[in-house]
Coordinates of C-alpha atoms in Angstrom, one line a residue:
Chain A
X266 CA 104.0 72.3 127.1
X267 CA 102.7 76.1 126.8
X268 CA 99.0 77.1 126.2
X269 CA 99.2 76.9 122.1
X270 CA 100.8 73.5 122.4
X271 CA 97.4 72.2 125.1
X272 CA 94.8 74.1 122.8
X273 CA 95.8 72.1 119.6
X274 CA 96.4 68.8 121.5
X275 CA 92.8 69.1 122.4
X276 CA 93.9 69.4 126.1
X277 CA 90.9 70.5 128.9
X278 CA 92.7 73.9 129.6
X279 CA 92.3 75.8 132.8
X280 CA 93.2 79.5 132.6
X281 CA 93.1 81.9 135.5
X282 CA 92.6 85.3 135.9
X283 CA 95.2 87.8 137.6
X284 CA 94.7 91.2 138.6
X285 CA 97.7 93.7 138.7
X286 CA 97.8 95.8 142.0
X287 CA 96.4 99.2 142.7
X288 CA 100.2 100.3 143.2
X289 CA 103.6 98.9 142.7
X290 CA 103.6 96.3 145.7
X291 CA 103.5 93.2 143.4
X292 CA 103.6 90.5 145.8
X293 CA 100.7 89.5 146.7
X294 CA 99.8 88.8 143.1
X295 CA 102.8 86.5 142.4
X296 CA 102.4 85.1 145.6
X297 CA 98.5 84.2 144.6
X298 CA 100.1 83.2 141.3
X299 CA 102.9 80.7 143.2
X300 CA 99.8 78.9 145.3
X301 CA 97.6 78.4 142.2
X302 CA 100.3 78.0 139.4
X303 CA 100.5 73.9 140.0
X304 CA 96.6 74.2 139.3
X305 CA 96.1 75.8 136.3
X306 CA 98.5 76.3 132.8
X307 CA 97.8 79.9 132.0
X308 CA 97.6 83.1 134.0
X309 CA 95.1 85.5 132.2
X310 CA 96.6 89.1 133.4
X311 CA 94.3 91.9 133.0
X312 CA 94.4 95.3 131.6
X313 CA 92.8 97.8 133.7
X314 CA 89.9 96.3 134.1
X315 CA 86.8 97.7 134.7
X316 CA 88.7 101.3 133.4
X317 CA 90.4 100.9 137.3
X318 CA 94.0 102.3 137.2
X319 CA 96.1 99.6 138.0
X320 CA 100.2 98.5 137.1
X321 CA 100.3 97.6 133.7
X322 CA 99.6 93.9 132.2
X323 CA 102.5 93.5 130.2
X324 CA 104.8 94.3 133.5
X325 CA 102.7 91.6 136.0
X326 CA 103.5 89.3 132.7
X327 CA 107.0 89.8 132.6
X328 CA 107.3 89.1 136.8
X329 CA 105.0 85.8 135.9
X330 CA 106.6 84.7 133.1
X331 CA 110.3 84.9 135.4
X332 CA 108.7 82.7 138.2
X333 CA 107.9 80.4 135.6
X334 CA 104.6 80.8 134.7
X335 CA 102.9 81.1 131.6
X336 CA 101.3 84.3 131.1
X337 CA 98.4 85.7 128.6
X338 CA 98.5 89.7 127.8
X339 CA 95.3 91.1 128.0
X340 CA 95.2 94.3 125.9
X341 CA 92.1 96.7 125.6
X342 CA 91.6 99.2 122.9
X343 CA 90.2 101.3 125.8
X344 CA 94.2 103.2 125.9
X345 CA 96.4 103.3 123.3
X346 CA 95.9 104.1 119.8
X347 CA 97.1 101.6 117.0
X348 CA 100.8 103.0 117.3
X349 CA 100.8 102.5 121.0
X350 CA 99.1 99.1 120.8
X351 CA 101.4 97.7 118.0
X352 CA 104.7 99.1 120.4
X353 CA 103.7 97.5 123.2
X354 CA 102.6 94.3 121.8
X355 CA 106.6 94.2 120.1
X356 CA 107.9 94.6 123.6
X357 CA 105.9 92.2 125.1
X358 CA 106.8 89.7 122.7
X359 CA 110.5 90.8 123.2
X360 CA 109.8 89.8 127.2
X361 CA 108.7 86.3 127.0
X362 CA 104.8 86.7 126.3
X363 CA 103.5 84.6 124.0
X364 CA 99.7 84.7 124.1
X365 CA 97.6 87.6 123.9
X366 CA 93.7 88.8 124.9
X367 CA 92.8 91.1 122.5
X368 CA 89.2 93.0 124.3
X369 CA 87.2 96.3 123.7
X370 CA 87.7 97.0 127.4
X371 CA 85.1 99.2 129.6
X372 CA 84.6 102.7 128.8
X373 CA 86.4 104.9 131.0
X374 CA 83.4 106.7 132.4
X375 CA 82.7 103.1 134.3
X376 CA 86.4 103.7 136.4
X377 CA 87.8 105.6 138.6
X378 CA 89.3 107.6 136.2
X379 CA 85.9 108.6 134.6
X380 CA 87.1 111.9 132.5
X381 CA 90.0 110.1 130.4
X382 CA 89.9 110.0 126.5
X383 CA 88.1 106.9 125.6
X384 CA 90.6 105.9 122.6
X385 CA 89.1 103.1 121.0
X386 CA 91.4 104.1 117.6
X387 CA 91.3 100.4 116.8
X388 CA 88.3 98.1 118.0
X389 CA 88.7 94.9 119.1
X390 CA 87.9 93.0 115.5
X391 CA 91.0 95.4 114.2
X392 CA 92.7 94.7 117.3
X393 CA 93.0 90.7 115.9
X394 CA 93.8 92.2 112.4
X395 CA 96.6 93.9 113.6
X396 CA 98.0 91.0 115.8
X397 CA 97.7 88.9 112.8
X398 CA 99.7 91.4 110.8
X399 CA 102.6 91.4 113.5
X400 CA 102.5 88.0 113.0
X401 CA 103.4 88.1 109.9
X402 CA 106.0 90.2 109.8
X403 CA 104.1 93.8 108.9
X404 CA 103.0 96.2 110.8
X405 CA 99.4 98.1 110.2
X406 CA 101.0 100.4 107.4
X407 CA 102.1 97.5 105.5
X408 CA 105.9 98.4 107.0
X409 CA 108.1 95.5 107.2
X410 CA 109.6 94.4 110.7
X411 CA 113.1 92.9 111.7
X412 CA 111.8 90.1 113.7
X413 CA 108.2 89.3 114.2
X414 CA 106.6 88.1 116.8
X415 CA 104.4 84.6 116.7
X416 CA 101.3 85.1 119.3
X417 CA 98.6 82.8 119.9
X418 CA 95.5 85.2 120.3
X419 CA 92.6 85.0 122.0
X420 CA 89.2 87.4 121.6
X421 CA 86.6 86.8 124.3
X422 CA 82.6 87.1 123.6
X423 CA 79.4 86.8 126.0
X424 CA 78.1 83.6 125.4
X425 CA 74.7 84.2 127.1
X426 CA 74.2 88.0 126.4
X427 CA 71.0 89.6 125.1
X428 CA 70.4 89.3 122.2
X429 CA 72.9 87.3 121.1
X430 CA 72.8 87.7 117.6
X431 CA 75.0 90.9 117.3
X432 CA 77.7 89.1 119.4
X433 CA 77.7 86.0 117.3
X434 CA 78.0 88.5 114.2
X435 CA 81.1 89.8 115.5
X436 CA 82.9 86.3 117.2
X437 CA 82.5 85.2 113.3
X438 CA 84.9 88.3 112.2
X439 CA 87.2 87.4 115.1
X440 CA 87.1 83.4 113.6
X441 CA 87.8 84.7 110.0
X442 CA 91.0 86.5 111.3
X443 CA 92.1 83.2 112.7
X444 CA 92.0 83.6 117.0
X445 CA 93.4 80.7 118.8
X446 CA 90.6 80.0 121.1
X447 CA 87.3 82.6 122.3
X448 CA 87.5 82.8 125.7
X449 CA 83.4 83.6 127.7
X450 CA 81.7 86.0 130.1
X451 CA 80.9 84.0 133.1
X452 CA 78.3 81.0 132.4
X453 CA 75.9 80.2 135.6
X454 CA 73.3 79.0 133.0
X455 CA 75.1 75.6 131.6
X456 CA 71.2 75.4 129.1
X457 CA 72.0 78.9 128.1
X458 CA 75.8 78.1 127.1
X459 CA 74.4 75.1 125.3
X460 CA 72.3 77.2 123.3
X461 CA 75.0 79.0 122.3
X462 CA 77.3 76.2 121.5
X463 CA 75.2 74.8 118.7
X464 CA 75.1 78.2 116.8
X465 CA 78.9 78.9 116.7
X466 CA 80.9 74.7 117.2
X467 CA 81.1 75.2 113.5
X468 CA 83.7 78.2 113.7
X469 CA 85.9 75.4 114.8
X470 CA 87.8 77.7 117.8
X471 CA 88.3 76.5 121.0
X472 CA 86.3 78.2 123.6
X473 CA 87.3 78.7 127.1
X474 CA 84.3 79.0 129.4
X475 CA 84.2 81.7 132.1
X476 CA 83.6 80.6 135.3
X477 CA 83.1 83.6 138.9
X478 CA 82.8 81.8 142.1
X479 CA 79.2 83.7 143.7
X480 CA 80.5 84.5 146.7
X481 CA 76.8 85.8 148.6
X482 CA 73.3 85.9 146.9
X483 CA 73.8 89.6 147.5
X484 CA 76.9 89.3 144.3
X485 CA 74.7 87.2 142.5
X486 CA 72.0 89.8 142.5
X487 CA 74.6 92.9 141.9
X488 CA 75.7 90.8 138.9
X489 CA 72.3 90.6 137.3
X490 CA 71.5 94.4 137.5
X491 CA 74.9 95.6 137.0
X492 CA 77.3 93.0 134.7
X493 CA 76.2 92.9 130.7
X494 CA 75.0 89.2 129.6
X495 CA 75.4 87.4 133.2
X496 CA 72.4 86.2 134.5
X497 CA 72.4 84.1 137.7
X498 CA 69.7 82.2 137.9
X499 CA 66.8 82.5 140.8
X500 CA 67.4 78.6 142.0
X501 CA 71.0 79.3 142.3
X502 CA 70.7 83.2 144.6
X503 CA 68.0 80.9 146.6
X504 CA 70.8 78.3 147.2
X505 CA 73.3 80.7 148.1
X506 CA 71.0 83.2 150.1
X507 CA 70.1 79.6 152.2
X508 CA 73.6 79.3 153.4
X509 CA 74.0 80.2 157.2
X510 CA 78.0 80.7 157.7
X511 CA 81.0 81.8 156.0
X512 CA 82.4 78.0 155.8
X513 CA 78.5 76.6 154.5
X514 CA 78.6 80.3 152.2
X515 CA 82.2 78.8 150.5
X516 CA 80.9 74.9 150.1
X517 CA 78.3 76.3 148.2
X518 CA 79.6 78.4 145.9
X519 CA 82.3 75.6 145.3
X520 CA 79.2 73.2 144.4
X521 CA 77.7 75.7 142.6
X522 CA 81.0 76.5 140.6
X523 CA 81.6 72.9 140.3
X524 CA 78.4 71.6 139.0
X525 CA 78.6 74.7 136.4
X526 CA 81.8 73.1 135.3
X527 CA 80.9 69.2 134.9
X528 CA 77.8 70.5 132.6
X529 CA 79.8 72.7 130.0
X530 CA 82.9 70.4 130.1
X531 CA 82.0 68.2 127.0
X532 CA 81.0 70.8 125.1
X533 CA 83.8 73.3 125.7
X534 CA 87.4 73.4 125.5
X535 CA 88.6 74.6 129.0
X536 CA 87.6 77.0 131.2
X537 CA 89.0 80.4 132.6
X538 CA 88.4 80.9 136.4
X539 CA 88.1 84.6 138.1
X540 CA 88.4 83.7 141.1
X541 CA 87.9 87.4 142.8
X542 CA 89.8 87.3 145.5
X543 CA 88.7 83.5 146.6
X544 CA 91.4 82.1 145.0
X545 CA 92.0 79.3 148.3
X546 CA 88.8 77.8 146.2
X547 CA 90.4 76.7 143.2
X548 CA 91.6 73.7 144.2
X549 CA 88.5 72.3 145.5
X550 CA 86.2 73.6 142.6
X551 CA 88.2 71.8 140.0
X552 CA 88.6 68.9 142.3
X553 CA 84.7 69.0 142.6
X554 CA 84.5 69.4 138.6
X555 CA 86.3 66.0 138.4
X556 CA 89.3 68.0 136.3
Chain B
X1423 CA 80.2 126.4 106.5
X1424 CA 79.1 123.3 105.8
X1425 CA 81.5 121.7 103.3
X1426 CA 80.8 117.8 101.8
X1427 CA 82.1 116.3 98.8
X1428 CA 80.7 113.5 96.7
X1429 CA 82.2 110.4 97.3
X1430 CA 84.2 108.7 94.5
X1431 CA 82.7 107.1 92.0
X1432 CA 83.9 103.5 92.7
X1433 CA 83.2 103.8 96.2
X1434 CA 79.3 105.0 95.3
X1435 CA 79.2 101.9 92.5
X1436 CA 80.5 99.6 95.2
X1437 CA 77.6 99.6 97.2
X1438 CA 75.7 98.4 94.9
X1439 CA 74.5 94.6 93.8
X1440 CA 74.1 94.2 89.5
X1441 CA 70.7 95.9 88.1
X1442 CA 69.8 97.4 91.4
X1443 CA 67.9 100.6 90.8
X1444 CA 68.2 104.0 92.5
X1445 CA 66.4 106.5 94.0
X1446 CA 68.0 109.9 94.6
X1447 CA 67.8 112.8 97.6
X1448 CA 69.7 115.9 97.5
X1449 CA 69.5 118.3 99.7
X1450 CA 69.2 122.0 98.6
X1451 CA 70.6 123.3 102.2
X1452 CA 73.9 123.8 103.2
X1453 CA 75.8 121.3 101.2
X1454 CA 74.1 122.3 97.9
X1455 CA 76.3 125.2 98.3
X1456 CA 79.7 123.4 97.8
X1457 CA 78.0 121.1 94.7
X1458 CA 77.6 118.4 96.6
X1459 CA 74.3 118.3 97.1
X1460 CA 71.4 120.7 95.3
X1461 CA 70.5 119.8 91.2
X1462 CA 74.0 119.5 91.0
X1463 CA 74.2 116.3 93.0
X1464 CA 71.4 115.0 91.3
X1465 CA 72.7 115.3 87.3
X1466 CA 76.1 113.9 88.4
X1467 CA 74.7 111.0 90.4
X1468 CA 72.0 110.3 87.4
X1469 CA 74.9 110.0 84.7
X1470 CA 77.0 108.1 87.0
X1471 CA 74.5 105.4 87.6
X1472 CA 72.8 105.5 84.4
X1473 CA 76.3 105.0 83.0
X1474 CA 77.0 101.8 84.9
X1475 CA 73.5 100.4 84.5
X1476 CA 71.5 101.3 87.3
X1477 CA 68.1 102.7 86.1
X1478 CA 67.5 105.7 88.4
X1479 CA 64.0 105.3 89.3
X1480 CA 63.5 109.0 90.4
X1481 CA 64.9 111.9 92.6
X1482 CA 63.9 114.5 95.4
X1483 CA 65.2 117.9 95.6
X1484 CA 64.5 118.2 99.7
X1485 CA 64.9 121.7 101.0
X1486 CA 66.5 120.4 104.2
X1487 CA 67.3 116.4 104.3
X1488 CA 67.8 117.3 108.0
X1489 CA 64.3 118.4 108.5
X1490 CA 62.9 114.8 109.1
X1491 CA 59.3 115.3 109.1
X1492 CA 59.6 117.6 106.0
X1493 CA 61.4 114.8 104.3
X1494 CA 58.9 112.2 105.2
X1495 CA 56.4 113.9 103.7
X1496 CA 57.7 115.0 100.6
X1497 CA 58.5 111.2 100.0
X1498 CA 55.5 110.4 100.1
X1499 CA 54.5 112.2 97.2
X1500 CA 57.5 110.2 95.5
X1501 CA 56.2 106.7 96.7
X1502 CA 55.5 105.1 93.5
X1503 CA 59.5 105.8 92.3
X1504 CA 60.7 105.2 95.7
X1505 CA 58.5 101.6 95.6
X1506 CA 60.9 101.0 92.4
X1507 CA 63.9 101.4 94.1
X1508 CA 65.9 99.4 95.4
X1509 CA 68.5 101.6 97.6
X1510 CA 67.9 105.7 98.1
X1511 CA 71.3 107.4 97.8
X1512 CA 71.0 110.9 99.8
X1513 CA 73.4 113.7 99.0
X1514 CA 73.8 115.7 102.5
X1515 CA 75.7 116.2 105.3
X1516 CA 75.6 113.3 107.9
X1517 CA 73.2 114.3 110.0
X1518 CA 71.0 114.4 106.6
X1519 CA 72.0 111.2 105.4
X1520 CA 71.1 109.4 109.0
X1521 CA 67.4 111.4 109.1
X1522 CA 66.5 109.8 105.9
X1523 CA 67.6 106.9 106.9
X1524 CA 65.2 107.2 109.8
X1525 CA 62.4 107.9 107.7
X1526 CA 62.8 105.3 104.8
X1527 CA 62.4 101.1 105.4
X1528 CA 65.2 100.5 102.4
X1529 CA 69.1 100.8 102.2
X1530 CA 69.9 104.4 102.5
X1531 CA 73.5 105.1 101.2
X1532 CA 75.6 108.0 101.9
X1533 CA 76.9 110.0 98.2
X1534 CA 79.0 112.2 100.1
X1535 CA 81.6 112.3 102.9
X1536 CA 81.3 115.5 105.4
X1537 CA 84.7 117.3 105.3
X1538 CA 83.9 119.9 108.4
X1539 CA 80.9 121.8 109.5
X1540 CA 82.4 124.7 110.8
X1541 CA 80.0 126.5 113.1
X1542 CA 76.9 124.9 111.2
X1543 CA 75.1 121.9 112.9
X1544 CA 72.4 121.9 110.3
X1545 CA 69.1 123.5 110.4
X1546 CA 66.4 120.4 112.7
X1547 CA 69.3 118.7 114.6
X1548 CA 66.9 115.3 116.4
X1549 CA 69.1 112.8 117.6
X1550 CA 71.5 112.0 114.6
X1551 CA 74.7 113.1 115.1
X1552 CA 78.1 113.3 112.1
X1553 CA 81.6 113.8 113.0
X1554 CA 82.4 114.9 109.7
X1555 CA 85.1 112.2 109.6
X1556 CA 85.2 112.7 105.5
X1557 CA 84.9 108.9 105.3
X1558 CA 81.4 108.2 105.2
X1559 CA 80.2 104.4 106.7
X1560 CA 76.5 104.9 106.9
X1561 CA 76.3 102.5 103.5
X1562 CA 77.5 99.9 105.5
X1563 CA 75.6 100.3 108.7
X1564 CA 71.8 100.7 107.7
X1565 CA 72.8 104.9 107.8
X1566 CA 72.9 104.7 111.8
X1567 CA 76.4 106.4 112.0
X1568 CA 78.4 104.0 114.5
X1569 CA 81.1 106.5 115.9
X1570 CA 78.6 109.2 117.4
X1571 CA 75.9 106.3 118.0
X1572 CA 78.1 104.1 119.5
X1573 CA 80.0 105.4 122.9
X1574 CA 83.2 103.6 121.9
X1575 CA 82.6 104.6 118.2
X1576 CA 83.1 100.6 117.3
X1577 CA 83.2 99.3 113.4
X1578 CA 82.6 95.9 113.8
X1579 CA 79.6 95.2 116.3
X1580 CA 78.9 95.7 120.2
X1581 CA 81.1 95.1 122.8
X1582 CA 80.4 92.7 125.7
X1583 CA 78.8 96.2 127.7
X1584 CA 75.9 95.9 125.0
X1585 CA 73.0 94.2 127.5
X1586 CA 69.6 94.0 126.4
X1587 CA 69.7 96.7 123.7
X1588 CA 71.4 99.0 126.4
X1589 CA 74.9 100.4 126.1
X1590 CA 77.5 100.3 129.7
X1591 CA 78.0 103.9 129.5
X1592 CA 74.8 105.0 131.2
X1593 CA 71.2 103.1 131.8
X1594 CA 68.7 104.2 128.9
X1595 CA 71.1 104.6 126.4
X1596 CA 70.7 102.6 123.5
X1597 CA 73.4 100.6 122.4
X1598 CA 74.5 102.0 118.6
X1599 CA 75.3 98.6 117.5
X1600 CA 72.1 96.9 118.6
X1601 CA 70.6 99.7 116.8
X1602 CA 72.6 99.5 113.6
X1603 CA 71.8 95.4 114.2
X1604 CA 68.2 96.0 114.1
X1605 CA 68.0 98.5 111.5
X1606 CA 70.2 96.1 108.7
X1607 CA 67.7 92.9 109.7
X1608 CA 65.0 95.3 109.0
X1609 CA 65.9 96.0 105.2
X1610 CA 67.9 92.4 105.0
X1611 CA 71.7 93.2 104.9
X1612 CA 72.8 91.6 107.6
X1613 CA 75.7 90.2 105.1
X1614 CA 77.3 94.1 105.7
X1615 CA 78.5 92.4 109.3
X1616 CA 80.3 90.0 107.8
X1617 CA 83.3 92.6 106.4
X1618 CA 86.2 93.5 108.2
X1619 CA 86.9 97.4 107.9
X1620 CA 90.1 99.0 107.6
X1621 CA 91.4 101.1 110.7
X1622 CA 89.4 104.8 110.4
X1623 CA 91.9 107.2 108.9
X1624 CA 91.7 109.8 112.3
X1625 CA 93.8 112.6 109.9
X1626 CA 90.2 113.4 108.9
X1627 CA 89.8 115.0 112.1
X1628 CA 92.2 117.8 111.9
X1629 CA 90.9 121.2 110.3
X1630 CA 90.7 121.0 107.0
X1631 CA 93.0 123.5 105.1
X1632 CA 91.8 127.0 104.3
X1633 CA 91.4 126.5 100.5
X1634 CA 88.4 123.6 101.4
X1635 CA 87.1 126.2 104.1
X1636 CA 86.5 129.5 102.1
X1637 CA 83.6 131.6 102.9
X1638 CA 82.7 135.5 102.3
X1639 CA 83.1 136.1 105.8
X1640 CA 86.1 134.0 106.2
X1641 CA 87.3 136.2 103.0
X1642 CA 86.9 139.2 105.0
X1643 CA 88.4 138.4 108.3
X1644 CA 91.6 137.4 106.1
X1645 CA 91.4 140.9 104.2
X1646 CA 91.2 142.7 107.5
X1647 CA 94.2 140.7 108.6

């Protein structure tokens, strides 16, 4: 059963995140992919994140979808103007990949790459739009295609930035165009998600909460002053910062992950795990979440 | 050279809701020198609203639309038509069309499109900024212009970077789109966010052909040629 077939059974889905190497030395990645893959249905690959140059999403897809997993494109508008984004989202489809991200992505200045042409040509609303009209057979110019692809698509939004208003304004667009499910910045506030929830359950799209294992008190306090809309709360760095060895450091930030996860579950429709290099994790944090 | 052009008419008539009434700014700087702005701008924008049934409640020849502080004041002097109007259309450049906006607590629509500025960045640059894209959005987002305000030059709302009315680029830069947020909440078209925009056509952005560019001096460099 493939990610489009889980989200409209109503099925608790549990996405993970997969970083393409710095490089062309792809194993480690499918090899994190192979340990995790009986875990979760759908591997979330990203697109140069954080504006970091990395191999390309669509070609980490491709090796995923051969070792038979399931794989979701992540495509920024950060790159590739609407030609480029409409070519490569063709060829993808052409490779196997069903299900797509569609993002804003980080500004290049935030990378290691800081003086590239920020291209934005689309943005990420128009991004959806032209998905949608791939879908159905045109392209943006209104040209017809021979053969069309049939993506699910997914458009992510902070459920707990500040203020949230201008966020909600813009996850409404991304409803209208008809996105398969919203997928969240990382939630440490399960009250603040809540919040959140009530204003937008009557968009009726499935919404995959984000979830970051805290790995030290000192990442929970980086993430505060450096990542938009997460905010860690003090009772949660106090637990962490408590924590005397690696081992009590890990059991922690599985409680803490796990506890996260048991009070969003009912009112969201899976989550999407980053695990950040602490993948070995996974399994205990959704066997702690009772999933 | 600073060359605009009025926007069509449809375009002009499509911002606007049935019986809403108009006030109107022209500027009598630069663009008043290609008709789109000057006395000019004002007759043709009178008889097309009067036309279509939107009473023009009164109109400002500004010496500058630019010049903020000048154009505050002279609008003062113009408060009681200004009270009557619903919306203020403003014949200028961008930058023009943005420093009204920043003056006045009511929807501020752009009349023209900027084509190219040439050399010319008009006369009191502040913080507003135009790209002369020849497409003019500021109707549709309070006349904060979202592709020099925002980093990413966005249509539809902030990315997730947007924290606390800060953009990711750099601490203590605004975020355009908070500000665009705040500014349609202020004078109650919030409904503008609900639209999808077409892609931005990006042809704008190549130099505009000499015909649209003429100039004494860009007469004489061609003669000595």
């Amino acid at each position: 059963m493939n990610l489009r077939e889980r989200l409209s059974r109503g099925e608790f889905v549990i996405t993970c995140e997969a970083g393409p190497p710095k490089g062309t030395d792809v194993g480690p990645a499918l090899e994190e992919a192979d340990r995790l893959g009986r875990y979760v249905h759908a591997f979330n690959v990203t697109d140069l994140q954080s504006s970091v140059l990395r191999m390309s999403s669509c070609a980490l897809c491709t090796l995923l979808k051969a070792r038979g997993h399931e794989p979701i494109l992540q495509v920024t508008c950060r790159d590739r103007n609407r030609l480029a984004l409409q070519a490569d989202l063709l060829g993808a489809w052409a490779l196997g990949i069903e299900n797509v991200l569609a993002l804003t992505g980080d500004h290049p200045v935030l990378g290691d790459h800081p003086g590239a042409w920020p291209v934005f040509d689309l943005d990420s609303v128009q991004l959806v739009a032209a998905i949608r009209e791939l879908n159905r057979g045109r392209d943006l110019a209104g040209n017809e295609l021979q053969g069309h692809p049939d993506f699910l698509v997914g458009a992510v939004v902070n459920a707990t930035a500040k203020p949230l208003e201008p966020h909600l304004a813009k996850m409404r667009l991304k409803a209208q165009l008809g996105v398969g499910f919203f997928q969240t910045q990382t939630v440490y506030d399960p009250q603040a998600y809540l919040e959140f929830v009530r204003k937008v359950e009557g968009l009726g799209v499935p919404i995959l909460v984000g979830v970051i294992p805290l790995k030290s008190a000192k990442m929970a306090r980086f993430m505060n002053e450096n990542i938009a809309g997460v905010h860690v709360p003090e009772p949660i760095i106090q637990e962490l910062e408590a924590a005397k060895t690696k081992e009590d450091r890990e059991k922690r930030s599985v409680d803490i992950c796990a506890r996260i996860v048991r009070a969003v579950k009912p009112y969201a429709h899976g989550i999407h795990l980053m695990p950040m290099g602490w993948d070995f994790l996974v399994p205990q944090i959704l066997d702690q979440a009772g999933i | 050279m600073l060359v605009a052009e009025l926007k069509p008419t449809e375009e002009i008539l499509g911002y606007l809701r049935p019986g809403e009434r108009v006030f109107i700014l022209s500027c009598n700087g630069c663009v008043a020198s290609v008709g789109a702005g000057g006395e000019k701008a004002i007759a043709d924008l009178r008889a097309v609203f009067s036309q279509n049934g939107h009473a023009v409640t009164g109109s400002l020849l500004a010496p500058f639309a630019c010049n903020k502080a000048l154009v505050g004041l002279r609008l003062l002097r113009e408060e009681p038509a200004l009270s009557q109007a619903h919306v203020l259309f403003v014949a200028a450049c961008g930058v023009g069309v943005q420093a009204v906006a920043q003056v006045v607590d009511k929807a501020v629509y752009p009349a023209t499109n900027t084509v190219t500025y040439g050399a010319f960045q008009g006369l009191w640059p502040g913080e507003e900024r135009c790209q002369r894209c020849g497409q003019c959005l500021l109707a549709y987002t309070g006349g904060i212009c979202p592709l020099t305000t925002c980093a990413k030059g966005l249509l539809h709302g902030p990315c997730g970077g947007s924290h606390e009315g800060e953009c990711e680029v750099e601490k203590g830069r605004p975020c355009g789109w908070q500000k665009i947020y705040d500014r349609l909440s202020k004078i109650g078209r919030l409904d503008l966010l609900h639209q999808c925009r077409t892609p931005h056509d990006r042809k704008a952005h190549l130099e505009v052909p000499g015909t649209r560019r003429r100039s004494t001096l860009w007469d004489l460099e061609r003669l000595e040629d």
